[in-house]
Short mmCIF file of C-alpha atoms and ligand atoms in Angstrom, two decimals:
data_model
loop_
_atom_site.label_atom_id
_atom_site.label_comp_id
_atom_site.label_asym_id
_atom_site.label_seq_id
_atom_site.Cartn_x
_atom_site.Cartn_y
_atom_site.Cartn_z
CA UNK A 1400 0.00 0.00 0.00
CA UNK A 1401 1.53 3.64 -1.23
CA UNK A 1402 2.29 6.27 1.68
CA UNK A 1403 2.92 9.96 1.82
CA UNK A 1404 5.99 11.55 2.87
CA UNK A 1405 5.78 15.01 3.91
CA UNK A 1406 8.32 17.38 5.36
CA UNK A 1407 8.27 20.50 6.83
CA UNK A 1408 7.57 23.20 4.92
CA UNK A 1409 8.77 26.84 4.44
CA UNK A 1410 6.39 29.06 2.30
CA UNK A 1411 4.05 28.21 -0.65
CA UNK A 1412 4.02 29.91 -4.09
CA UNK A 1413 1.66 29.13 -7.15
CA UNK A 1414 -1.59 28.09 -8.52
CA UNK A 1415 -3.14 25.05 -7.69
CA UNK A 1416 -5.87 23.98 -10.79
CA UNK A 1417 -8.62 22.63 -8.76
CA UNK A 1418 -10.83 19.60 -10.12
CA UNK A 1419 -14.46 18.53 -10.57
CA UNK A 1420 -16.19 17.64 -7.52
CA UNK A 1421 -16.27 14.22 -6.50
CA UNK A 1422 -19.38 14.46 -4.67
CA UNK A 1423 -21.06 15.92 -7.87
CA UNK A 1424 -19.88 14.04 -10.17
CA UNK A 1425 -20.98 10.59 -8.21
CA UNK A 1426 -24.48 12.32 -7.75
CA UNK A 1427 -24.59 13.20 -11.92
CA UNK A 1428 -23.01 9.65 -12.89
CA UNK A 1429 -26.36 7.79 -12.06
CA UNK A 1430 -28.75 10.38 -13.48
CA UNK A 1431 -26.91 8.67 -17.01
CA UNK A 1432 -29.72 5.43 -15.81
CA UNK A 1433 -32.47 7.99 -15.98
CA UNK A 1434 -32.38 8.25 -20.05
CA UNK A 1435 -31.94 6.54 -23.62
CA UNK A 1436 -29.58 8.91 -24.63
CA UNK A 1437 -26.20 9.59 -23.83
CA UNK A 1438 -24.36 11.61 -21.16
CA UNK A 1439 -21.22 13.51 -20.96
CA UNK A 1440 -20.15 14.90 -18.17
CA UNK A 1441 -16.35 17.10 -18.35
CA UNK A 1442 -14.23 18.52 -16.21
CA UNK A 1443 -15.15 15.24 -13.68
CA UNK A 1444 -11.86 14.30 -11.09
CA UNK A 1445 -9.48 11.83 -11.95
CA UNK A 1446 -10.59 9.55 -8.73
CA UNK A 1447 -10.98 6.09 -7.50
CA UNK A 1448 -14.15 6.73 -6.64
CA UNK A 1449 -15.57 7.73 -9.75
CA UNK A 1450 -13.98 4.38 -11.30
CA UNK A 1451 -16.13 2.42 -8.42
CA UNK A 1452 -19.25 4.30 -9.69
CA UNK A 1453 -18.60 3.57 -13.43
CA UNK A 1454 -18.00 -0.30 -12.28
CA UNK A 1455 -20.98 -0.20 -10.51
CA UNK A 1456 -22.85 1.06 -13.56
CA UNK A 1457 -21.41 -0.75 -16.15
CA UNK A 1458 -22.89 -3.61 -13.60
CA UNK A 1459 -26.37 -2.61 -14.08
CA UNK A 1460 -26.40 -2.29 -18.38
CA UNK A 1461 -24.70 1.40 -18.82
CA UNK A 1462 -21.58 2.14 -20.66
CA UNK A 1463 -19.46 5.04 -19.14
CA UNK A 1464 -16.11 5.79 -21.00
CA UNK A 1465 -13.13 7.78 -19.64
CA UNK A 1466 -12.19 10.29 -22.73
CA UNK A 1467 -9.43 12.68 -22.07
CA UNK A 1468 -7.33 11.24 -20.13
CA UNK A 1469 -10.38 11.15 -17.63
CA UNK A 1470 -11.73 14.43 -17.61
CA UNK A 1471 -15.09 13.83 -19.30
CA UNK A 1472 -16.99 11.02 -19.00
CA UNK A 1473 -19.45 9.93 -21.76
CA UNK A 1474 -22.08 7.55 -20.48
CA UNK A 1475 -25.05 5.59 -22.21
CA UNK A 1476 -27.53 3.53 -20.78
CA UNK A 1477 -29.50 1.94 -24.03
CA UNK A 1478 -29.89 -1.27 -23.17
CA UNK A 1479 -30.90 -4.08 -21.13
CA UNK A 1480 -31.04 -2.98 -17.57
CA UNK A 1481 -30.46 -5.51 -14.77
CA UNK A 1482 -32.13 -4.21 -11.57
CA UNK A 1483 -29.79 -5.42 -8.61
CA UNK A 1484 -26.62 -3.10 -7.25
CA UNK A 1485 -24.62 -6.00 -5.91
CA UNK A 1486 -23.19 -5.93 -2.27
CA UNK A 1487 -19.63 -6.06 -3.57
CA UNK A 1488 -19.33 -3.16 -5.20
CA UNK A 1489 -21.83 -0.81 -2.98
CA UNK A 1490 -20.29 -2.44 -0.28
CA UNK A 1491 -17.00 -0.29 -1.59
CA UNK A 1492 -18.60 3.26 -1.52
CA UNK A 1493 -21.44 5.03 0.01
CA UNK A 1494 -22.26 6.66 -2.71
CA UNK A 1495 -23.03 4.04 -4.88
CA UNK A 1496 -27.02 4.63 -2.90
CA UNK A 1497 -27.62 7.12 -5.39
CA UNK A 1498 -28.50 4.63 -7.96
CA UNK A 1499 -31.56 4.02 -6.54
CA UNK A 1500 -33.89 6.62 -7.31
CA UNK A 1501 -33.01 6.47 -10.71
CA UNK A 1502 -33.23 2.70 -11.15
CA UNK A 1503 -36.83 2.78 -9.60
CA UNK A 1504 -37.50 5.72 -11.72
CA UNK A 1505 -36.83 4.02 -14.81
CA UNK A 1506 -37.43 0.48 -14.06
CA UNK A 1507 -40.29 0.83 -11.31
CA UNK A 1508 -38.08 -1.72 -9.40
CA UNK A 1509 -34.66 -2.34 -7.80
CA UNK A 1510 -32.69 -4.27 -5.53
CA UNK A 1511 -29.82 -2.19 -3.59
CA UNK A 1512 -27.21 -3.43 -1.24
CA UNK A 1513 -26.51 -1.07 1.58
CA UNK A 1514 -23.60 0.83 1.01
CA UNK A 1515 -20.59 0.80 2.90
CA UNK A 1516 -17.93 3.93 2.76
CA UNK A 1517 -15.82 5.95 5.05
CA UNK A 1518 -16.04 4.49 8.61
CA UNK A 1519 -17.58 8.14 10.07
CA UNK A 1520 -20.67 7.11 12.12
CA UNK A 1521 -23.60 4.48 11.50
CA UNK A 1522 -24.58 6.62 8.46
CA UNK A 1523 -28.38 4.63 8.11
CA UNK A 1524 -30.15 4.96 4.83
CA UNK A 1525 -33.83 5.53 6.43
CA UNK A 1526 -34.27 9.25 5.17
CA UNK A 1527 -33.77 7.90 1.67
CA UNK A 1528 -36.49 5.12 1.98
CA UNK A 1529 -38.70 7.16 3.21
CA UNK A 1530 -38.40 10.47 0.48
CA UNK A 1531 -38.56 7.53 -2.21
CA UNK A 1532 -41.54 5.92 0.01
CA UNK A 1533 -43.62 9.16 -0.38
CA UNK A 1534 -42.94 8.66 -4.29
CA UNK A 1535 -45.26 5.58 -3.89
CA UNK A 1536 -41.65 2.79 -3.72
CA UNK A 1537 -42.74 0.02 -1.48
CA UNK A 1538 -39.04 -0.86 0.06
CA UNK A 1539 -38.41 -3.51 2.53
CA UNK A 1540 -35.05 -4.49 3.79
CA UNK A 1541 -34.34 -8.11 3.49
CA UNK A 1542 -30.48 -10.00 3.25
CA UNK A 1543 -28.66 -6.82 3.52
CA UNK A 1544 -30.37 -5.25 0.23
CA UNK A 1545 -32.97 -2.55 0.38
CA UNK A 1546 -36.05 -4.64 -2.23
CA UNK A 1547 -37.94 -1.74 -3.86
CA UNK A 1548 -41.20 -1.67 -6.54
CA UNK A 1549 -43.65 0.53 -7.10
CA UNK A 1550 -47.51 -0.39 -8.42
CA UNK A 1551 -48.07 1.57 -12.08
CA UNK A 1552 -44.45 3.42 -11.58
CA UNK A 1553 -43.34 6.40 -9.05
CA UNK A 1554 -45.95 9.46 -8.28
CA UNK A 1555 -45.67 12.80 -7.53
CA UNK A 1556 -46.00 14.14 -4.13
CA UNK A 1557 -45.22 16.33 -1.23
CA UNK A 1558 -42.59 15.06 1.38
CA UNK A 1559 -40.22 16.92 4.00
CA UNK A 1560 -37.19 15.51 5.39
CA UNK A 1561 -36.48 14.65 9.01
CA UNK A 1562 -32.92 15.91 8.34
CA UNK A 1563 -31.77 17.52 4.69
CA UNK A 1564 -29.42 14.27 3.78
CA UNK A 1565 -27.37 15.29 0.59
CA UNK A 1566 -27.82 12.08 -1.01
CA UNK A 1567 -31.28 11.64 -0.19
CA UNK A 1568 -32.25 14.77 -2.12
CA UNK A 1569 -30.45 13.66 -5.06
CA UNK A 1570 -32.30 10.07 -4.53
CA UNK A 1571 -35.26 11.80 -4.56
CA UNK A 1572 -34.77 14.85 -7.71
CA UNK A 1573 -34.02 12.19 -9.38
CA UNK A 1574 -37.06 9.79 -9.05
CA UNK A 1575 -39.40 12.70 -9.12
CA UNK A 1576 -37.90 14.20 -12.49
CA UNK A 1577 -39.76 10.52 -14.18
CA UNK A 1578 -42.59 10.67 -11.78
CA UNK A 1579 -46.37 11.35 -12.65
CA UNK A 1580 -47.34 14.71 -11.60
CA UNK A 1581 -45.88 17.32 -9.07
CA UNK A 1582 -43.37 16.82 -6.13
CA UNK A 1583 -42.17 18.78 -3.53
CA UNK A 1584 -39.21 18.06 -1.34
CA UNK A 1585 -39.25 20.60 1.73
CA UNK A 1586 -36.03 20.50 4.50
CA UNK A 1587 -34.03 19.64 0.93
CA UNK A 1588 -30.16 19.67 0.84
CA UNK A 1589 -29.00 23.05 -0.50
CA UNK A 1590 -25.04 21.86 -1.16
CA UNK A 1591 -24.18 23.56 -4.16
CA UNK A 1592 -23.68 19.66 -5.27
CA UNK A 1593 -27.64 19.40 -5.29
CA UNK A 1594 -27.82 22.56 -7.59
CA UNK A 1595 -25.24 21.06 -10.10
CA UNK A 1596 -27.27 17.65 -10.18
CA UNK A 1597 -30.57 20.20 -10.96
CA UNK A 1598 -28.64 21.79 -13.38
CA UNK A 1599 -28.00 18.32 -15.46
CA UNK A 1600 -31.20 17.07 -15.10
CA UNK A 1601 -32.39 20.50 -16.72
CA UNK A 1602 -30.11 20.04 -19.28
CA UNK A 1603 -32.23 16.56 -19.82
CA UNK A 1604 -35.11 17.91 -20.28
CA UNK A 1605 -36.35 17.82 -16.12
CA UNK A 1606 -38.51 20.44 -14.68
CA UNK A 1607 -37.04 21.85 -11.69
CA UNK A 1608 -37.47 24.82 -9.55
CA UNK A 1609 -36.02 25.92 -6.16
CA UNK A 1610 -32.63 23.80 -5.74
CA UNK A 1611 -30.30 25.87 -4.03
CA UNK A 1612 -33.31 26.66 -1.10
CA UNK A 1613 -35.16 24.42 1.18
CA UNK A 1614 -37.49 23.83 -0.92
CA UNK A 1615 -37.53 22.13 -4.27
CA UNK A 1616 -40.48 21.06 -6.75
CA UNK A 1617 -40.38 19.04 -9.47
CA UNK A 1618 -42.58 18.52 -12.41
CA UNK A 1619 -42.27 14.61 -13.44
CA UNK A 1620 -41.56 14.71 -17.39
CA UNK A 1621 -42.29 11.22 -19.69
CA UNK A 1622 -38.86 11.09 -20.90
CA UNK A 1623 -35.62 12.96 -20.44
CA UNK A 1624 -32.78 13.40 -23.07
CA UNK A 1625 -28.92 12.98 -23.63
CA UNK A 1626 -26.55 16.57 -22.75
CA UNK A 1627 -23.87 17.33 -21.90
CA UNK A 1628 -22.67 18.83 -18.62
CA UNK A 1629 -19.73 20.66 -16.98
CA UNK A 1630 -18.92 19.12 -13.22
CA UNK A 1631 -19.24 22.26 -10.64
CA UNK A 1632 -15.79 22.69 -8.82
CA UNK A 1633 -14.91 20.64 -5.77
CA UNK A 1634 -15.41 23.29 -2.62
CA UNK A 1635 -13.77 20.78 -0.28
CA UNK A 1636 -10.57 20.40 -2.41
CA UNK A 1637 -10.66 23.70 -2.78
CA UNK A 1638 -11.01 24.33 0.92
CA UNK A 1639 -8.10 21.70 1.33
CA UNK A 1640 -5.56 23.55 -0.75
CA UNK A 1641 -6.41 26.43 0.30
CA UNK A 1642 -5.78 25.14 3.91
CA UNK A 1643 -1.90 24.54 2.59
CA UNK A 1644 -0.47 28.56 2.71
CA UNK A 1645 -2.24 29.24 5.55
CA UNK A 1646 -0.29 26.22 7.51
CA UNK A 1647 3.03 27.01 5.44
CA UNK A 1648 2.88 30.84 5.12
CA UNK A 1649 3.35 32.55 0.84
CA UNK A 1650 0.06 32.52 -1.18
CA UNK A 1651 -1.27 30.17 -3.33
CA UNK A 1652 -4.07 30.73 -6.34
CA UNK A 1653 -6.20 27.91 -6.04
CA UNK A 1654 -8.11 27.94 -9.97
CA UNK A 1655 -11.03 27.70 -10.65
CA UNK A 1656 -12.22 28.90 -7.02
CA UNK A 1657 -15.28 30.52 -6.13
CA UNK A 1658 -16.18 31.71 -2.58
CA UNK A 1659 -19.68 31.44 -3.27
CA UNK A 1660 -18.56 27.62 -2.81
CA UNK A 1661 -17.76 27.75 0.76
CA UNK A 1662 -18.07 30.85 2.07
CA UNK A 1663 -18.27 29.83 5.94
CA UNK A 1664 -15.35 28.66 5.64
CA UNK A 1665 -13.41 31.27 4.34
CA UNK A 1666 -15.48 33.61 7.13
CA UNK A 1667 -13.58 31.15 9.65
CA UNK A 1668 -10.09 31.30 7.97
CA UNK A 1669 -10.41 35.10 7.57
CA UNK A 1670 -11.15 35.20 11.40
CA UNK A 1671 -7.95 33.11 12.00
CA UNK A 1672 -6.29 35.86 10.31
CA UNK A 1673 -5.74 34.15 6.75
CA UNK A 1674 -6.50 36.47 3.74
CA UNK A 1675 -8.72 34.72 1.18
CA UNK A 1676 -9.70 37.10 -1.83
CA UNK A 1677 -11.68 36.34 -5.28
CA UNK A 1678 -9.67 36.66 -8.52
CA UNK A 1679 -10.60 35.97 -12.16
CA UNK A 1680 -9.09 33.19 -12.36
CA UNK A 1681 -10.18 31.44 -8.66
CA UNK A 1682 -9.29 32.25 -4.43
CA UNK A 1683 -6.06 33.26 -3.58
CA UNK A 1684 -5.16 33.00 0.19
CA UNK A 1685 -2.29 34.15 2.18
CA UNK A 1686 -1.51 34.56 5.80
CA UNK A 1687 -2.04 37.90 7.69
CA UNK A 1688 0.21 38.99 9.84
CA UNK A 1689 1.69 37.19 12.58
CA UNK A 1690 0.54 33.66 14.23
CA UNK A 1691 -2.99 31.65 13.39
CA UNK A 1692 -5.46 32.86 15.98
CA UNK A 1693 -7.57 30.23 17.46
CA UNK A 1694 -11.43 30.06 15.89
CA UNK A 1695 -14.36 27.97 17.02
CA UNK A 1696 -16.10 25.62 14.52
CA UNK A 1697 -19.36 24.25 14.05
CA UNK A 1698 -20.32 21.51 11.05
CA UNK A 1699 -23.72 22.07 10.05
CA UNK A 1700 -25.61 21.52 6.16
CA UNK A 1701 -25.00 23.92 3.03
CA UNK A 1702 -24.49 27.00 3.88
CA UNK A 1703 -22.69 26.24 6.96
CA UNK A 1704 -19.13 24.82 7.86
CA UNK A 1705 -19.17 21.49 5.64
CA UNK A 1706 -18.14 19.10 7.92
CA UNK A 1707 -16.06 17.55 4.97
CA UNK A 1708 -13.45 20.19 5.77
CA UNK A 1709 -13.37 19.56 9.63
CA UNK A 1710 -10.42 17.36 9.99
CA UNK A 1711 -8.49 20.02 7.85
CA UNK A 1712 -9.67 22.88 9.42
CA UNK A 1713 -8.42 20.80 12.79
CA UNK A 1714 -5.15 20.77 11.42
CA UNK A 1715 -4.50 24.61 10.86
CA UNK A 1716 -5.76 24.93 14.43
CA UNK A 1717 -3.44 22.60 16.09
CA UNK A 1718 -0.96 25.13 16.20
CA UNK A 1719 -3.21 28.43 16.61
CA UNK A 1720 -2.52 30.59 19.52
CA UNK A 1721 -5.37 29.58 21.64
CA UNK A 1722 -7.67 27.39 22.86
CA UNK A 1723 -10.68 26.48 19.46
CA UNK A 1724 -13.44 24.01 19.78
CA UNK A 1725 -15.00 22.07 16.92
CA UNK A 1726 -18.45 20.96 17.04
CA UNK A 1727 -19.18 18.04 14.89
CA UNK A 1728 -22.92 17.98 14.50
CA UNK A 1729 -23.54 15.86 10.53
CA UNK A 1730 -21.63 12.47 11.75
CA UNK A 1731 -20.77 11.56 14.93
CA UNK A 1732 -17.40 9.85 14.95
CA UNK A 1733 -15.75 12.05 12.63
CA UNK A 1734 -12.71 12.80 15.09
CA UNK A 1735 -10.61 9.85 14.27
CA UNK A 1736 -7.66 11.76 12.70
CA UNK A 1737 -6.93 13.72 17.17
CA UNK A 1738 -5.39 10.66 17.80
CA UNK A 1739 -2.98 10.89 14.89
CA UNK A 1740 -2.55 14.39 15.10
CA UNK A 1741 -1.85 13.84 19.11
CA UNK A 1742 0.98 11.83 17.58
CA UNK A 1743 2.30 14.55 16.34
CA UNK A 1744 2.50 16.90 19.50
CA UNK A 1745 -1.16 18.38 19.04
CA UNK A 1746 -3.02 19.02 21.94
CA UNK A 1747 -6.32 17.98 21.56
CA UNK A 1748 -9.13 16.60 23.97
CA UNK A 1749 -12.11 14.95 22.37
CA UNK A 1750 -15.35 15.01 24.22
CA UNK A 1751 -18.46 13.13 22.20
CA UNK A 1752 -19.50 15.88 19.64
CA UNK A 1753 -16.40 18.47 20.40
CA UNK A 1754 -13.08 18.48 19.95
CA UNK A 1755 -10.97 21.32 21.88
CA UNK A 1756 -7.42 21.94 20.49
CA UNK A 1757 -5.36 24.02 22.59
CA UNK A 1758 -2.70 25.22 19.97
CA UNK A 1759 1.13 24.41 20.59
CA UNK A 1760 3.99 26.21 19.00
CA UNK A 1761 4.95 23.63 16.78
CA UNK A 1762 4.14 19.69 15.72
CA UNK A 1763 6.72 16.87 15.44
CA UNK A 1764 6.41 14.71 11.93
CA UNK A 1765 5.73 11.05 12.82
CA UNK A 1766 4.19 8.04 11.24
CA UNK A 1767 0.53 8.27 11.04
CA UNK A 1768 -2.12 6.48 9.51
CA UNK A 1769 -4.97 7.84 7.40
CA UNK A 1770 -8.68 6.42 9.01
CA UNK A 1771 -10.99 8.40 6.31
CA UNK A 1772 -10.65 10.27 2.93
CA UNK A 1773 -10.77 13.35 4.92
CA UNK A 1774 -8.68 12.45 7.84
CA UNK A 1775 -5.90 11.31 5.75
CA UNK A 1776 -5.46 14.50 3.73
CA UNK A 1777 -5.44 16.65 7.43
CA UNK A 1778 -2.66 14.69 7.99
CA UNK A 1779 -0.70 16.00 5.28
CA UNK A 1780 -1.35 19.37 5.72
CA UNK A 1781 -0.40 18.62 9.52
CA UNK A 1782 2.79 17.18 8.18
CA UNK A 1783 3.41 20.66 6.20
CA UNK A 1784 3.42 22.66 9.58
CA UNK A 1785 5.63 19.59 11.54
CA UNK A 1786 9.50 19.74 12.09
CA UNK A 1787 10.87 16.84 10.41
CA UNK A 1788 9.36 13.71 8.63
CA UNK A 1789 5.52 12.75 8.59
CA UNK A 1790 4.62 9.63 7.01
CA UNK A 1791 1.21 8.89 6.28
CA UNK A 1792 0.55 5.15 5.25
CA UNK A 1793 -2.79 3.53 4.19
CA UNK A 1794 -3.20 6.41 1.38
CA UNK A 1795 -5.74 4.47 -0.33
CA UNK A 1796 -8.20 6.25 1.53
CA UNK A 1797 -6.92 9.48 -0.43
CA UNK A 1798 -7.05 8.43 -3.73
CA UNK A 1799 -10.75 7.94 -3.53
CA UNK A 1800 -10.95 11.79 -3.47
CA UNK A 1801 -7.86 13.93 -4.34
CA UNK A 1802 -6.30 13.87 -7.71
CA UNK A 1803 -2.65 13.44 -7.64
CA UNK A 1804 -2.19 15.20 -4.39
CA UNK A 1805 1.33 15.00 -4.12
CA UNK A 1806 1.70 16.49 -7.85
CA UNK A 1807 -0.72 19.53 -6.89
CA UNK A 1808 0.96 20.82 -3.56
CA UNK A 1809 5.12 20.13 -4.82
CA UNK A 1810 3.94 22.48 -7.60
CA UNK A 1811 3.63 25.18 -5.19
CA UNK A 1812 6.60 24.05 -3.16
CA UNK A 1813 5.70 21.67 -0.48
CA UNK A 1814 8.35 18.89 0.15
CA UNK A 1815 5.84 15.91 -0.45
CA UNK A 1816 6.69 12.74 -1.85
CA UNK A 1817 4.64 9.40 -2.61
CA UNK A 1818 5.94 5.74 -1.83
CA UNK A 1819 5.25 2.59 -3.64
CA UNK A 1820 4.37 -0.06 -1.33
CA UNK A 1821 3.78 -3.62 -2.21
C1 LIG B 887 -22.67 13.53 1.41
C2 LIG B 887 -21.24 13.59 0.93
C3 LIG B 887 -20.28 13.50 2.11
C4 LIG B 887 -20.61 14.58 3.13
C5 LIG B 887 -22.08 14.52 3.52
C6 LIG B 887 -22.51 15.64 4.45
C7 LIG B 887 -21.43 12.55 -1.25
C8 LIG B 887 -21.07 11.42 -2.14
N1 LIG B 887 -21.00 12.49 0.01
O1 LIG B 887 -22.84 12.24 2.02
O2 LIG B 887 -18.94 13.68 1.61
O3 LIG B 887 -19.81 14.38 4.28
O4 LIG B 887 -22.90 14.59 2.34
O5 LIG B 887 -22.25 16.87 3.88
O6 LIG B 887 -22.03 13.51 -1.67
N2 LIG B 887 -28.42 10.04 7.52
C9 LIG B 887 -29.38 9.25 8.13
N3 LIG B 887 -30.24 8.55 7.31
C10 LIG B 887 -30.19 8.62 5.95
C11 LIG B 887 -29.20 9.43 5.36
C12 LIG B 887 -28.32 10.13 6.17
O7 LIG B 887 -29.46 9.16 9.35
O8 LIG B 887 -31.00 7.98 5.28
C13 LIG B 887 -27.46 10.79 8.37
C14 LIG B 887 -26.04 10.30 8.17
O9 LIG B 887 -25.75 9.19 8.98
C15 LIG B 887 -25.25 11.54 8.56
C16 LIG B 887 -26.15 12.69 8.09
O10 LIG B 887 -27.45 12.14 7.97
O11 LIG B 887 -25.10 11.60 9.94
C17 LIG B 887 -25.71 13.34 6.79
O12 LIG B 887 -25.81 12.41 5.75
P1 LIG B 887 -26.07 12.84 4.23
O13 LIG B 887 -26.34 14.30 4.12
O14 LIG B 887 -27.07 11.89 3.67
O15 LIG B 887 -24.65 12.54 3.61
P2 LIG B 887 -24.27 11.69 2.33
O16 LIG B 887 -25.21 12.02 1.22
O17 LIG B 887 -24.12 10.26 2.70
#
């Protein structure tokens, strides 16, 4: 298995191009089982993850070809299509739920493992059973797969979330864009993810108003098309880059940036005395003056602190004059990188929910292992602040969502190698 090498760093100078998001792209992927016609999605990431989704597709009767090196994706889904998303590939990724809404919508049945994924908290699929439930889907869970029909296909109807799950929404703007009649989806997901997924299913000929908000209707259409769709950038690998300057010090571009992305987040870094400012051509950040000041952080849903940048954001703080606590309130054991980082001379107490981090002067570099996507690549950036060597093994975790990681951050100047393992 490959690890990361990662030395302390002086400061950071460039532009770092940033990719597709994964999370979109693995939401737009399925939507390819929603239509005759072809889809092509481009700029997608170069990730492991997106190969698991196009596996798991090319399981149920779609073709989905890598042109361009990877970068656009042109799927097809004319055929025979075989109903059942076996446990060994869901198993792999959590993602790989999203295909059901769109196989009940075209099919009127499905049979759906339950997925597996980053080990981050029980993460139970009951909000998307019941949005898909209120579509008229008769699910029962029996052997470990999630059985699913409908009588005369999906309806339209009116259903609010307990809790505004990210990939229940798509689940369910997806069913509803094939559904008879009206829907509306209230407590809906407003990640910017959701409003590229709209965007595509637009582009197929799907009436949808309201992504973006809290409330989202759909008009169910007969048919939708083939188009062709540009992935939104990825806010959290954004977020993650632009996490690198403000450990090492110099300023970085990152391309293709928007704040409008993740705007709580830069409120935060600005508060821990980073400067983060909009150009044409993306964010570039910098530190202010002087030390990192310590800020409190709280994970909530789109528009607040994405929890997918906590274990980062954890990182910067370790060595922040001051005491910060971060609340983690979307999964509940999302803290597994403190004990790694504690390896490394952080000073960090984890209590449930919080984590406080009273920040030190400086970390040591040690050997670490990587527990989640998220965690491993906050143990990189950790290893950019540390005196001496970090090594981070069990990278695999990383490859599922960063595009040649080590490539992106020695362009700028970080000393950061990868080794082959066995
Ligand atoms: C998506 C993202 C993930 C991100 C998360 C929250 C993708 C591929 N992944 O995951 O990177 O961390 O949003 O921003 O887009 N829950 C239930 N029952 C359900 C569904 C969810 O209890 O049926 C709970 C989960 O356990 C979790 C919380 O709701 O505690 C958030 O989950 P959700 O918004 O559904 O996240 P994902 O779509 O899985």
């Amino acid at each position: 298995m490959d690890s990361i090498i990662v030395r302390g760093n002086g400061p950071l100078k460039g532009q770092i191009p940033i990719a597709g998001a994964k999370n979109a792209c693995l939401a737009l992927m399925p939507a390819t089982l929603l239509s005759e016609e072809p889809l092509t999605l481009t700029n997608a990431p170069r990730l492991s993850d997106i190969r698991t989704m196009t596996e798991l597709l090319a399981s149920l009767g779609a073709e989905v070809t890598a042109l361009q090196e990877g970068k656009v994706l042109a799927a097809s889904c004319h055929g025979e299509i075989n109903p059942v998303a076996d446990y060994d590939i869901v198993r792999k990724m959590r993602a790989s739920n999203l295909v059901l809404g769109p196989l009940l919508a075209r099919l009127g049945h499905a049979v759906v493992s339950l997925p597996g994924g980053c080990a981050i908290g029980a993460r139970p699929m009951d909000i998307h059973v019941d949005a898909l439930s209120a579509l008229g889907a008769q699910i029962e869970l029996r052997d470990g797969y999630l059985h699913a029909k409908t009588q005369g296909g999906l309806k339209g109807a009116v259903h609010e979330m307990r809790f505004a799950s990210v990939g229940a929404t798509e689940n369910f703007l997806m069913a509803a864009s094939l559904a008879k009649g009206t829907s509306v989806l209230k407590n809906a997901a407003r990640e910017p993810e959701i409003v590229d997924l709209a965007d595509c299913l637009r582009a197929m000929g799907a009436q949808i108003e309201g992504d973006g908000t809290g409330t989202i209707e759909i008009q169910g259409v007969d048919r939708l098309h083939g188009a062709t769709h540009p992935v939104v950038a990825d806010r959290i690998e954004l977020g993650t880059y632009m996490l690198a300057p403000a450990i090492c010090g110099g300023e970085v571009e990152c391309l293709g940036g928007r704040i409008e992305l993740i705007e709580s987040f830069c409120e935060r870094l600005d508060a821990a005395g980073v400067s983060v400012e909009q150009t044409k051509a993306g964010i570039k950040v910098s530190r202010k003056n002087g030390r990192i000041r310590a800020v409190d952080v709280v994970t909530e849903p789109f528009p607040g602190f994405p929890t997918d940048l906590q274990a980062q954001m954890m990182a910067l703080l370790c060595t922040a004059e001051g005491t910060s606590v971060l609340e983690e309130k979307i999964f509940e054991n999302r803290f597994m990188h403190a004990p790694e980082l504690l390896r490394m001379g952080a000073n960090i107490e984890v209590h449930g929910g919080h984590a406080t981090v009273h920040g030190v002067d400086k970390l040591r570099g040690a050997r670490v292992m990587a527990t989640d996507l998220r965690a491993s690549v906050s143990l990189i950036l950790a290893g950019l602040a540390a005196e001496g060597e970090t090594m981070v093994s069990r990278v695999y975790h990383l490859d599922r969502g960063y595009e040649r990681v080590e490539d992106k951050l020695s362009a700028v100047g970080a000393h950061i190698e990868r080794v082959k393992g066995e």
